[in-house]
Short mmCIF file of C-alpha atoms and ligand atoms in Angstrom, two decimals:
data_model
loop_
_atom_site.label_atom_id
_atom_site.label_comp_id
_atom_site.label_asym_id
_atom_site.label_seq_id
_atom_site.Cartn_x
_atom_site.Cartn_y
_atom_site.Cartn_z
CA UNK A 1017 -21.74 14.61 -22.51
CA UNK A 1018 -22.60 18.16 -21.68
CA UNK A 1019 -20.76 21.34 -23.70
CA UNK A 1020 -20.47 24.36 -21.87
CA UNK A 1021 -19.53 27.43 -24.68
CA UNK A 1022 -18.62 30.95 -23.45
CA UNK A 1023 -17.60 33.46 -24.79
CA UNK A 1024 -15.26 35.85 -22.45
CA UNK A 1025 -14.96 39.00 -21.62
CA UNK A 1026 -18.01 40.20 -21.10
CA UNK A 1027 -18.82 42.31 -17.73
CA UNK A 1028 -21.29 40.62 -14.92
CA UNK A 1029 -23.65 42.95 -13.93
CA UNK A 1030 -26.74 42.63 -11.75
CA UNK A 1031 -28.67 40.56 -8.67
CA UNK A 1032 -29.25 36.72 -8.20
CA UNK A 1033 -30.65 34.68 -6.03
CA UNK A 1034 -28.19 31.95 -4.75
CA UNK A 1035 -29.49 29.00 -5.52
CA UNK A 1036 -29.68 25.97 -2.17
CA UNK A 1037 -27.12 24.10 -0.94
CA UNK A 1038 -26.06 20.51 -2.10
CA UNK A 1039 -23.65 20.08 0.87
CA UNK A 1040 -26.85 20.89 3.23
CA UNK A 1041 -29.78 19.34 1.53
CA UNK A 1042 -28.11 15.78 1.19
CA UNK A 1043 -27.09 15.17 4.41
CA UNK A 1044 -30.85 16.20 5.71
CA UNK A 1045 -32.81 14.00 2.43
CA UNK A 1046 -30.78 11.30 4.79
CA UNK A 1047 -31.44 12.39 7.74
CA UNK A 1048 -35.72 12.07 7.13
CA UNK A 1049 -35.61 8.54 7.57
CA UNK A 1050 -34.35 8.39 10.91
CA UNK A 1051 -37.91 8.07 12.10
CA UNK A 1052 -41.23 7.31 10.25
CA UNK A 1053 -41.33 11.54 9.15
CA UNK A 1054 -43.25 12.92 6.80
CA UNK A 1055 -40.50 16.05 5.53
CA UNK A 1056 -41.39 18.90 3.55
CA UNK A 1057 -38.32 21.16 2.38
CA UNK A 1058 -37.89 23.66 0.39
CA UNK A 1059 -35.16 25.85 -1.54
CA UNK A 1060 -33.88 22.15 -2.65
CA UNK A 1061 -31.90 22.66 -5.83
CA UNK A 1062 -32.50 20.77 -8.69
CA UNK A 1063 -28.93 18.39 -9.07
CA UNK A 1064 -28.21 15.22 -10.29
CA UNK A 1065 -26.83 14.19 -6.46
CA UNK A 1066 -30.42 15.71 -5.06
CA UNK A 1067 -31.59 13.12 -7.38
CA UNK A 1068 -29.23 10.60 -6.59
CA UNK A 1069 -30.72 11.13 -2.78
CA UNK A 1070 -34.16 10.76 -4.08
CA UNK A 1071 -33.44 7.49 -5.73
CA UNK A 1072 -31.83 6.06 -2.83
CA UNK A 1073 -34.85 6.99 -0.58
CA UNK A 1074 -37.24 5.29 -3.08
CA UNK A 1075 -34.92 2.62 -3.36
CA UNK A 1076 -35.37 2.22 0.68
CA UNK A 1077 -39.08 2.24 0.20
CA UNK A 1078 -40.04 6.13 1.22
CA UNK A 1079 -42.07 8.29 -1.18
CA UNK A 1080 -39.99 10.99 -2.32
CA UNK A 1081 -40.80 13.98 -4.91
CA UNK A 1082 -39.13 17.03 -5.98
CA UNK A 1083 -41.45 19.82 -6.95
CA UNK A 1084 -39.27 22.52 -8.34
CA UNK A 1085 -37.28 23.44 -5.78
CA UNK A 1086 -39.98 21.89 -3.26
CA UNK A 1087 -39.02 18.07 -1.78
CA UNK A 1088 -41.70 15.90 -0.49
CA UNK A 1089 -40.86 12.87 1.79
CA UNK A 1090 -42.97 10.20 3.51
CA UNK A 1091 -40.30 7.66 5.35
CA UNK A 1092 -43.11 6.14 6.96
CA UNK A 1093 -43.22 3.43 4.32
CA UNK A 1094 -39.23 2.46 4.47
CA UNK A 1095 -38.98 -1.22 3.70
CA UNK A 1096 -34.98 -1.59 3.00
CA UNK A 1097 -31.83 -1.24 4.91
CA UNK A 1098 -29.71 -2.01 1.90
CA UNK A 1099 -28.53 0.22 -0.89
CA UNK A 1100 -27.04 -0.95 -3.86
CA UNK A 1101 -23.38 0.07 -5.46
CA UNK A 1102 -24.91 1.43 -8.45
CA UNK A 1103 -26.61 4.21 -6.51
CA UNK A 1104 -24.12 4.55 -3.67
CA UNK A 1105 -21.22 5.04 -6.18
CA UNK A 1106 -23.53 8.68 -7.96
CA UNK A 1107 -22.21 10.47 -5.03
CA UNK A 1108 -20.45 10.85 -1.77
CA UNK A 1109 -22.97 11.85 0.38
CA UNK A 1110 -24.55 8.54 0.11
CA UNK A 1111 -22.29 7.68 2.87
CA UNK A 1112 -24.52 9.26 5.26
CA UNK A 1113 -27.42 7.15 4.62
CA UNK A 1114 -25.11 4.77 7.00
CA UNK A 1115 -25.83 6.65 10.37
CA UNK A 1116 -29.57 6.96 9.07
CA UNK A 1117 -30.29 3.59 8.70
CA UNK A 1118 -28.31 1.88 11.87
CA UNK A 1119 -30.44 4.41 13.56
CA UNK A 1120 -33.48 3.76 12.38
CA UNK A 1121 -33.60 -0.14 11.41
CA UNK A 1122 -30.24 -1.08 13.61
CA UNK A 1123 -28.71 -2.21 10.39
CA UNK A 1124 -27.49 -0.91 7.39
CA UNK A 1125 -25.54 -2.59 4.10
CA UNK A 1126 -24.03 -0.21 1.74
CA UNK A 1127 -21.20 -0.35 -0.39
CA UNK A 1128 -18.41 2.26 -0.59
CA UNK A 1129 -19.91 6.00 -1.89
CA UNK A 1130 -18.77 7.30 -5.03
CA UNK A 1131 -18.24 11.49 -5.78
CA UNK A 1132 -15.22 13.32 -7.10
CA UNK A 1133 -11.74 12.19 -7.68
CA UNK A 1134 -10.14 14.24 -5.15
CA UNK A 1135 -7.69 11.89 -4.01
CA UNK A 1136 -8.18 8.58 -0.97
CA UNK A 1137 -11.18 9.88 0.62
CA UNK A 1138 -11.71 7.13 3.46
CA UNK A 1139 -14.11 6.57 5.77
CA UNK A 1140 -12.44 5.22 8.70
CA UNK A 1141 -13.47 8.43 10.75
CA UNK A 1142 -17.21 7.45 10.00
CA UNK A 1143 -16.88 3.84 10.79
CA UNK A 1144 -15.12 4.56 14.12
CA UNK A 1145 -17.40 7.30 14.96
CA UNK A 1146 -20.29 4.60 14.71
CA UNK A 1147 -18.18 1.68 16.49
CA UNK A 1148 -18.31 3.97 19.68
CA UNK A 1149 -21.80 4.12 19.61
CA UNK A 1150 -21.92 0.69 19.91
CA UNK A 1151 -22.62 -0.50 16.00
CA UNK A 1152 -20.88 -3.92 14.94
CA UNK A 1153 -19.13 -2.97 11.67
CA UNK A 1154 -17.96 -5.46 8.87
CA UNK A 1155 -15.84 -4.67 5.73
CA UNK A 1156 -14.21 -6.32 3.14
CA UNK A 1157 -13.00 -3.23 0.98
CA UNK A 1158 -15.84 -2.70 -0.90
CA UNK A 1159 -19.40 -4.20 1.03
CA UNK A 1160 -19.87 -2.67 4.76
CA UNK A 1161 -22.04 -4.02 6.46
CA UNK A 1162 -23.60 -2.41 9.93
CA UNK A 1163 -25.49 -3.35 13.23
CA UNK A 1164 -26.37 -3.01 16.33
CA UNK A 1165 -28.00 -4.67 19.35
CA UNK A 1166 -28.56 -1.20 20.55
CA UNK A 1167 -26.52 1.99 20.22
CA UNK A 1168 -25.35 3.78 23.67
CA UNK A 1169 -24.68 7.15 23.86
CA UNK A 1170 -20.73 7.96 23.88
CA UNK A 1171 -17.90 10.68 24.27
CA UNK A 1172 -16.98 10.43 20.37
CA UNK A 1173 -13.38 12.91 19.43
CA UNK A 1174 -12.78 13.58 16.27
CA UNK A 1175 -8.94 13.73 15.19
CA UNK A 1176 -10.13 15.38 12.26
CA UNK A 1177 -13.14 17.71 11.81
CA UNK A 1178 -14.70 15.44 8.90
CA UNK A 1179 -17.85 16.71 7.46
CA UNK A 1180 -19.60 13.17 6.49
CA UNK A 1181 -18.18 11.92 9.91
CA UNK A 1182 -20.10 14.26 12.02
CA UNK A 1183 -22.68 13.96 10.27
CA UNK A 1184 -22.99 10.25 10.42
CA UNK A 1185 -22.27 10.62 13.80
CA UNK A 1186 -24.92 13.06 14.77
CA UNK A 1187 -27.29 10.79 13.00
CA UNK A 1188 -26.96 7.55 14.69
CA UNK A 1189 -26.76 9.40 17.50
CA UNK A 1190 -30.07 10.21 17.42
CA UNK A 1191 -30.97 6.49 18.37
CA UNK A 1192 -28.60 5.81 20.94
CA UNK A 1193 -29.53 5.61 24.46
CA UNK A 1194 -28.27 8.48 26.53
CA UNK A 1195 -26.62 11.69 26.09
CA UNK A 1196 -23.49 11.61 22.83
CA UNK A 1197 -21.13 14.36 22.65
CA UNK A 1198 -18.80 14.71 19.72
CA UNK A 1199 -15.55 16.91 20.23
CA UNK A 1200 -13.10 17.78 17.42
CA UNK A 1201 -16.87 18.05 15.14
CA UNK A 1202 -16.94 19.93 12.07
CA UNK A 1203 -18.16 23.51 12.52
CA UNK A 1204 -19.41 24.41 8.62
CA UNK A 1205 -22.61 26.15 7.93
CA UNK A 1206 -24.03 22.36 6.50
CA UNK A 1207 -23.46 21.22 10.05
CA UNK A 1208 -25.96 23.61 11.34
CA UNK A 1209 -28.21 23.51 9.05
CA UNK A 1210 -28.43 19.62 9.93
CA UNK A 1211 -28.66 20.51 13.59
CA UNK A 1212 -32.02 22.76 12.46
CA UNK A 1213 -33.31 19.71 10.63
CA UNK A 1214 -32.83 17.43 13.28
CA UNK A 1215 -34.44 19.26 15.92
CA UNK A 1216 -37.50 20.26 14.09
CA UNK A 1217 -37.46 16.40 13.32
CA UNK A 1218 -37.45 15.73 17.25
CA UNK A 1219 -34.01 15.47 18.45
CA UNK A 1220 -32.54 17.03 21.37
CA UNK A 1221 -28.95 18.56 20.16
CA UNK A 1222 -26.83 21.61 20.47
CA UNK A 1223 -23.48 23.01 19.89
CA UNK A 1224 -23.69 22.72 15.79
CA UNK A 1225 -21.08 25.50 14.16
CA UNK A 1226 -18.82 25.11 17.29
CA UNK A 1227 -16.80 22.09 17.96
CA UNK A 1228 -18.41 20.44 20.47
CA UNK A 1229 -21.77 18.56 19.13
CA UNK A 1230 -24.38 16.98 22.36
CA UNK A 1231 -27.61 14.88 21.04
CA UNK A 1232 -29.24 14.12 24.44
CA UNK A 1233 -32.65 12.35 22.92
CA UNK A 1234 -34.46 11.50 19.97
CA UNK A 1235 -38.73 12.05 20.52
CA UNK A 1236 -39.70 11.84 16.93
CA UNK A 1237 -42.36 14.31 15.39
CA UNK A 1238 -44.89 13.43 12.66
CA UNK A 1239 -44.16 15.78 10.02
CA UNK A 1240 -40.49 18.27 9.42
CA UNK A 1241 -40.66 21.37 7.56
CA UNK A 1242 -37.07 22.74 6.26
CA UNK A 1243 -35.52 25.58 4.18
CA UNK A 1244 -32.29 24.73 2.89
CA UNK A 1245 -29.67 27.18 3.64
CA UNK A 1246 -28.25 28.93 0.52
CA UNK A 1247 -24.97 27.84 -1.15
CA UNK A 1248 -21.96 29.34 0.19
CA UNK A 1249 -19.92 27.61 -2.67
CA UNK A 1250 -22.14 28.66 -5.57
CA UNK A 1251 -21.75 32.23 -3.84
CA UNK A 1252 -18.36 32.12 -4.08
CA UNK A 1253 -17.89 30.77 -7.64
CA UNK A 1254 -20.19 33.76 -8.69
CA UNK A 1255 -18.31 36.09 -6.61
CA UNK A 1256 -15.09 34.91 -8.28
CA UNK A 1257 -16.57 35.09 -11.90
CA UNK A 1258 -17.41 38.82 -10.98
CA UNK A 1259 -13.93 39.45 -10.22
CA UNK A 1260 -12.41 37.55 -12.70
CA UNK A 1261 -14.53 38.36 -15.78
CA UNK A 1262 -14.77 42.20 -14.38
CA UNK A 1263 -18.32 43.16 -13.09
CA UNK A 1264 -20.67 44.53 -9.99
CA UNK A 1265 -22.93 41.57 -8.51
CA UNK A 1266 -25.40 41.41 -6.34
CA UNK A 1267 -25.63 38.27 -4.78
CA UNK A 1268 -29.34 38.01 -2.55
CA UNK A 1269 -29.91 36.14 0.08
CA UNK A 1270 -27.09 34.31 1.61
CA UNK A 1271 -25.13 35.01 4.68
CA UNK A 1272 -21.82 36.84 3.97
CA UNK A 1273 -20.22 34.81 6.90
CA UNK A 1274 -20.37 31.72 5.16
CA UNK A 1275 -17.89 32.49 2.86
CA UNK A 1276 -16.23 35.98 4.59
CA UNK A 1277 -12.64 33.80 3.94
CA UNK A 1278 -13.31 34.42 -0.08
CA UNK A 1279 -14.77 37.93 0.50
CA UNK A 1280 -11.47 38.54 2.12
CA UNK A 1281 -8.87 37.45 -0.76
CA UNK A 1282 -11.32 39.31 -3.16
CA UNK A 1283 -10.76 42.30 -0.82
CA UNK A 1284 -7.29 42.13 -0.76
CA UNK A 1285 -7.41 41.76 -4.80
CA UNK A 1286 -8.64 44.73 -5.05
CA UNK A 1287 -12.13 44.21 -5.64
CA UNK A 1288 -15.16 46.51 -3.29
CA UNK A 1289 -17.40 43.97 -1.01
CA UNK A 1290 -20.46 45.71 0.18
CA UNK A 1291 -21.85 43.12 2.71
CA UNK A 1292 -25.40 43.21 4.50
CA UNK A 1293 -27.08 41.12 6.50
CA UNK A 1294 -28.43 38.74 3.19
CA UNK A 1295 -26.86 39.91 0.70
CA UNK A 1296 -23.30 40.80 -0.66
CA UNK A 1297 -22.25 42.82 -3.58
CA UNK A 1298 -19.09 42.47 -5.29
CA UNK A 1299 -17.54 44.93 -7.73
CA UNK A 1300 -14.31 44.80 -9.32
CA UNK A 1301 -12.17 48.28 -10.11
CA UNK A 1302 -10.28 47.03 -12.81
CA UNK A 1303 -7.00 45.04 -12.64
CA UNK A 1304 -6.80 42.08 -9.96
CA UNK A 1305 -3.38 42.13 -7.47
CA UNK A 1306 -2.57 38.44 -6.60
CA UNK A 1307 -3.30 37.22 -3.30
CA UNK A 1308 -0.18 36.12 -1.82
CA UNK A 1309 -0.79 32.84 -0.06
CA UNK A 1310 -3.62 30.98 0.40
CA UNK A 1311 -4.39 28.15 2.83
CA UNK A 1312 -7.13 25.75 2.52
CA UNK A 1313 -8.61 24.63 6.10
CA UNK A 1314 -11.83 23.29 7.45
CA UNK A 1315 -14.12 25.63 7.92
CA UNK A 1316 -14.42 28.54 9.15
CA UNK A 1317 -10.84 28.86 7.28
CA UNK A 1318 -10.73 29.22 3.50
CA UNK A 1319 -12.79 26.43 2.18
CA UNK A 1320 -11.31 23.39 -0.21
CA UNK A 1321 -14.73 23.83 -2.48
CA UNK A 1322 -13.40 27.42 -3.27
CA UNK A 1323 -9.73 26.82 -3.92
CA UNK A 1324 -10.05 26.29 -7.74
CA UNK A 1325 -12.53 29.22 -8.25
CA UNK A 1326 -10.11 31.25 -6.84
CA UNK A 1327 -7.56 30.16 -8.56
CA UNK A 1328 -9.60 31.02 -11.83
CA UNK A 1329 -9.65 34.52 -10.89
CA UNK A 1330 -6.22 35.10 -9.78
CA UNK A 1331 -4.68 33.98 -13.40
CA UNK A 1332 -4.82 37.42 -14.51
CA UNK A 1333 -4.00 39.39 -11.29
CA UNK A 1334 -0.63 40.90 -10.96
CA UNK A 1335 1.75 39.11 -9.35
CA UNK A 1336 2.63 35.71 -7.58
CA UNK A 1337 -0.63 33.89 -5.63
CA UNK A 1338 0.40 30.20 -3.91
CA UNK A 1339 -2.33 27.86 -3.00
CA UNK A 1340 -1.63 25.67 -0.62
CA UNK A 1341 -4.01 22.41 -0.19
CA UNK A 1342 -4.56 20.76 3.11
CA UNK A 1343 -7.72 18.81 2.95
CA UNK A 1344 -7.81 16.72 -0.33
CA UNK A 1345 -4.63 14.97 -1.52
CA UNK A 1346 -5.62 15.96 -5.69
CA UNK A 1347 -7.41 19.21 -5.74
CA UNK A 1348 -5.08 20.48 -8.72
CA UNK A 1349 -6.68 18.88 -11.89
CA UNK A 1350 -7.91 21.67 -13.11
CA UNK A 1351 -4.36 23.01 -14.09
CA UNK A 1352 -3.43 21.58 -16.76
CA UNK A 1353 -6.86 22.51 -18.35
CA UNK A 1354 -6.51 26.10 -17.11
CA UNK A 1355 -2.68 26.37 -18.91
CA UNK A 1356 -4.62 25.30 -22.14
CA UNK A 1357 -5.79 29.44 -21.62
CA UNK A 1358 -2.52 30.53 -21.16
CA UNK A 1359 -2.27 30.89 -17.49
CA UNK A 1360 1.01 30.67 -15.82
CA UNK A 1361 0.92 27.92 -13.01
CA UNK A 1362 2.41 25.36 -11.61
CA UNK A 1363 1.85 22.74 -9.21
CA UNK A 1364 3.80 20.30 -7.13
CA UNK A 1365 2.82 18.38 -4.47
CA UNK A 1366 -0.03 20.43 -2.47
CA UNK A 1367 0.94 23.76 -3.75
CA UNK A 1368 0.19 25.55 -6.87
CA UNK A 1369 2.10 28.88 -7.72
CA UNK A 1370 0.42 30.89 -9.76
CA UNK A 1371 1.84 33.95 -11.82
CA UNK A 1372 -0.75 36.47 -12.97
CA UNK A 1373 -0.83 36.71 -17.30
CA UNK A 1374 -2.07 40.11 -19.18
CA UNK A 1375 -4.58 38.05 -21.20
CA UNK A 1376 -6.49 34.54 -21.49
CA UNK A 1377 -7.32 32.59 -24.45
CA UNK A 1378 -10.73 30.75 -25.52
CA UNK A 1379 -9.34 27.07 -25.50
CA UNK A 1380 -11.33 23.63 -25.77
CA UNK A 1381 -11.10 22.15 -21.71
CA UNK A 1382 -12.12 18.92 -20.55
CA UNK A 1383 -13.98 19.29 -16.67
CA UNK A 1384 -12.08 17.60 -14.42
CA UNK A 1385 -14.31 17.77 -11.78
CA UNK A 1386 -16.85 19.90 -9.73
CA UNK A 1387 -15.35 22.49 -8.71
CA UNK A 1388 -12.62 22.40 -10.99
CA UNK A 1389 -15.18 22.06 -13.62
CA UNK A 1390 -16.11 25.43 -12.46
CA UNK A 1391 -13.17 26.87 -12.49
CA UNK A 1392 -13.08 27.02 -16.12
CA UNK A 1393 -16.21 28.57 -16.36
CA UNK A 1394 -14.63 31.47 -14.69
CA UNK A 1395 -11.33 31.09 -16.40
CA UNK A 1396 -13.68 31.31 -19.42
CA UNK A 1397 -15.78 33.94 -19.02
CA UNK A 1398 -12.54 36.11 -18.56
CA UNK A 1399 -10.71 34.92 -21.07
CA UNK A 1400 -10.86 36.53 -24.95
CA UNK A 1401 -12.42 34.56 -27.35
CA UNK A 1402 -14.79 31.08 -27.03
CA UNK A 1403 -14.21 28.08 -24.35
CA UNK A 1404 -15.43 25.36 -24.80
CA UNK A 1405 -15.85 22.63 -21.44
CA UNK A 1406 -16.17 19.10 -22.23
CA UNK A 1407 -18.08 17.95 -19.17
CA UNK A 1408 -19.15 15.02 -17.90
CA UNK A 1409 -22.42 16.02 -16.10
CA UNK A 1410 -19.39 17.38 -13.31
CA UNK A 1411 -20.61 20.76 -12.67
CA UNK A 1412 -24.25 20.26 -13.24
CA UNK A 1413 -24.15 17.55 -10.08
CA UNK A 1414 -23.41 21.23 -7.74
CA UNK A 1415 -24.73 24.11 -9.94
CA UNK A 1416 -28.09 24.32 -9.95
CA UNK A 1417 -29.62 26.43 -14.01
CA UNK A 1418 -26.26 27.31 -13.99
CA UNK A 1419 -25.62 28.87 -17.76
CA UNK A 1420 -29.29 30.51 -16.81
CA UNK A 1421 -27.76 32.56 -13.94
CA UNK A 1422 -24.40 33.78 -15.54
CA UNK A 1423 -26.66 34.67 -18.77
CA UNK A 1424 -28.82 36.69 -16.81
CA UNK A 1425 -25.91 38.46 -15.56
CA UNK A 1426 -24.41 39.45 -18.96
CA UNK A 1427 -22.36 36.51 -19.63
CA UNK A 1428 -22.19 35.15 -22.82
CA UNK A 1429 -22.70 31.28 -22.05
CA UNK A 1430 -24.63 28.12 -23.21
CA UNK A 1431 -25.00 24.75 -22.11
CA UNK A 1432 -25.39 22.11 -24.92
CA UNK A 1433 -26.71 18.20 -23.50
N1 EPU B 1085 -11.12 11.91 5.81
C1 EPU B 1085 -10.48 10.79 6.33
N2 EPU B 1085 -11.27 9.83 6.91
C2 EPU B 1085 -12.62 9.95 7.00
C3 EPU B 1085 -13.26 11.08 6.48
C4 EPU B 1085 -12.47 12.06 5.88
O1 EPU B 1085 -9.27 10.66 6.25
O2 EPU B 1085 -13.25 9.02 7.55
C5 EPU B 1085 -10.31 12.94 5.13
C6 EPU B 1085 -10.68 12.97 3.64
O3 EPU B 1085 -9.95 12.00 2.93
C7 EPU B 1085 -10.30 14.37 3.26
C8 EPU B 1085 -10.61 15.17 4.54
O4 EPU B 1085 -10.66 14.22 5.61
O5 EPU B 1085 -8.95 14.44 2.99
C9 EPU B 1085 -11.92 15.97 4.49
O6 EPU B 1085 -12.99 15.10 4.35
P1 EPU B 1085 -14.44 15.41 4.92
O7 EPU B 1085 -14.98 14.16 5.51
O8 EPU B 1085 -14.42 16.64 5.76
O9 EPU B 1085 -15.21 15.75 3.59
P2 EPU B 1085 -16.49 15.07 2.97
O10 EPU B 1085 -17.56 14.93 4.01
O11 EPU B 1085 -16.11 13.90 2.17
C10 EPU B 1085 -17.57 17.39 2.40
C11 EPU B 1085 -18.13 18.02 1.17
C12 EPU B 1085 -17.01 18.31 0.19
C13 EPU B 1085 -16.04 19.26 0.86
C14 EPU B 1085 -15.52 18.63 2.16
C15 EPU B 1085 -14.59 19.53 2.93
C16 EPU B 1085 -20.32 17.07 1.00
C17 EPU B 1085 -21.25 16.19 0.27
N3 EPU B 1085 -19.08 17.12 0.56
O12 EPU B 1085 -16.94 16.18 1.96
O13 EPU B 1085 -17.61 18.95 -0.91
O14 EPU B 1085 -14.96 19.51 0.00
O15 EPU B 1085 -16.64 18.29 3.00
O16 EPU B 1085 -15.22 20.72 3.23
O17 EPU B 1085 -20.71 17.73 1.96
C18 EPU B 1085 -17.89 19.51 -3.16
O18 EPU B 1085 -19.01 19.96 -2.87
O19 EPU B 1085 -17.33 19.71 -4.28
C19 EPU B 1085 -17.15 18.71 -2.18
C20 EPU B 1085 -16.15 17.91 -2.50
#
């Protein structure tokens, strides 16, 4: 069990780096064994799902080594096509290993992936995705197992712009015969940065970050070098800490476009955003004004991952802020921890109202899960008094020396193990 103790109310001031992202690095530690690669990337951040990834590629046989923030894969000695349920249920993203594997051994048996509670999180999108390119799918609720005789090239529409989908999809892609093209695909940031991956790897593929993904061939190179893409999520959750907690941050090094939806409700709350090309400073002038309403929506609308960050910082604003959730069916568990500080919310349904208080309490919270696991931080660190999180290793599976950062920024927190 991991104890996260802050003590509130202290101002964020300063510059960080933001660390990698988990939503880009695991999809691309899959995507190196789609052909005998030798991968070197770097900005990885050091998670317990990177490591989850790591296993599973050992598992299949590769070598695979994290150096810091420095990953070092040889596929070219893959033995497996099978993955147990004790590592596929560490994470979500072990999902993805799916398209990998059909593509590169033409069968794959997995179990059902694991990651947070966020409500039924299917895979039917995935599974059809790969049907159309010809793989021979078997279920029986919990064991899948995959084939093919050979994957063809198809016109694949998504009715929903899934993340793990498309990027299942793109994978096996890469092995079928002729040119795929996926419509309805998910346009986030991850998405590109896959696309990158992939054609340093060898593939042929365009149209990442708009919704219309083509993978025309697959001509394998030797050896992949890769810099993960910063994390736009981790960004934001700092950016809403500055706001919440009261503060001027620097954050280096990430694109302000990947998360311009955030920098806009901090805006509108009052707070200065000085954006440049890599970098983005937030200040706050004082007293928060709630939001009004707030949508989640796949990207490039206001993201799911930064719903309960936000909602952290808008418990003290003035007014009335309503988040409304459209892309997980239980992305509210965090309030009923955040009340525990005295925040005025409610939820029903897919909407949470939340009415801005003068003050937060230190209270003892129990992490939910990632994000919302987050969210507390933030709730904490502007809340009077000491908060302690009961976590489950939630927040330490997305934030990467997490207690490190906010410390170096002024904040007053530690994590006990
Ligand atoms: N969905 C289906 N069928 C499918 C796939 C998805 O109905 O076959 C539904 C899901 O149930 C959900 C919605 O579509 O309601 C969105 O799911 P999506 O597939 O887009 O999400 P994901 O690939 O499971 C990734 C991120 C999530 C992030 C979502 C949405 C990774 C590893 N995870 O999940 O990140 O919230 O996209 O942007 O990339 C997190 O980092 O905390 C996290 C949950």
């Amino acid at each position: 069990m991991e104890l996260w103790h802050i003590r509130g109310g202290k101002r964020l001031e300063g510059a960080c780096f933001v660390q990698g992202s988990k939503n880009a690095s695991l999809p691309i530690l899959a995507a190196s064994i789609l052909a005998p690669l030798r991968c070197e990337l770097h900005n990885v951040p050091q998670l317990r799902d990177v490591d989850a990834a790591l296993r599973i590629l050992r598992h299949l046989g590769c070598l695979a080594e994290q150096r810091g923030n420095d990953v070092y894969i040889d596929s070219s000695t893959l033995s497996g096509c099978s993955i147990p349920h004790s590592l596929m249920e560490e994470m979500r993203s072990s999902v993805i290993f799916m398209g990998a594997l059909i593509a590169r051994c033409g069968e794959a048996r997995l179990s059902l992936p694991g990651g947070c509670q966020l409500g039924k999180r299917p895979i039917d999108l995935h599974l059809s995705a790969l049907r159309q390119l010809g793989a021979e799918i078997e279920e029986d609720g919990m064991d899948i197992c995959c084939r093919r005789a050979e994957l063809k090239g198809a016109e694949i529409t998504l009715p929903f712009p899934s993340v793990g989908a498309t990027e299942n999809a793109m994978l096996a892609a890469c092995a079928a015969k002729g040119t795929t093209t996926i419509r309805g695909a998910a346009r986030e940031p991850e998405i590109e940065a896959l696309q990158e991956f992939l054609r340093s790897a060898g593939a042929e593929i365009s149209g990442a970050g708009g919704g219309t993904i083509r993978i025309e061939g697959f001509h394998p190179n030797a050896r992949s070098v890769c810099r993960i893409i910063p994390d736009r999520i981790v960004a934001s959750t700092i950016a809403c800490a500055a706001a919440a907690a009261g503060g001027d941050v620097e954050l280096r090094g990430i694109d302000p476009r990947h998360f311009s939806t955030l920098l806009y409700f901090l805006n509108k709350a009052g707070c200065d955003i000085i954006s440049s090309n890599r970098s983005v400073r937030v200040r706050s002038r004082g007293k928060l004004r709630a939001v009004g309403e707030v949508v989640t929506e796949p990207y490039p609308g206001f993201p799911t991952d930064a719903q309960p960050v936000l909602m952290a910082a808008m418990l003290r604003a003035e007014g009335k802020t309503v988040m409304r959730e459209t892309i997980f069916e239980n992305r509210f568990r965090q309030v009923p921890e955040l009340r525990r500080l005295g925040a005025d919310i409610t939820s029903s349904g897919q909407t949470a109202e939340i009415w801005g208080v003068d003050c937060l309490h230190g209270a003892a919270l129990t992490a939910t899960d990632l994000r919302g696991g987050a969210a507390m931080i933030v709730a904490g660190l502007a809340a009077r008094g000491e908060t302690v999180i009961c976590d489950d290793g939630h927040v330490t599976r997305g934030y990467e020396h997490f207690d490190m950062r906010l410390r170096a920024l002024g904040a007053d927190i530690y994590l006990d193990f």
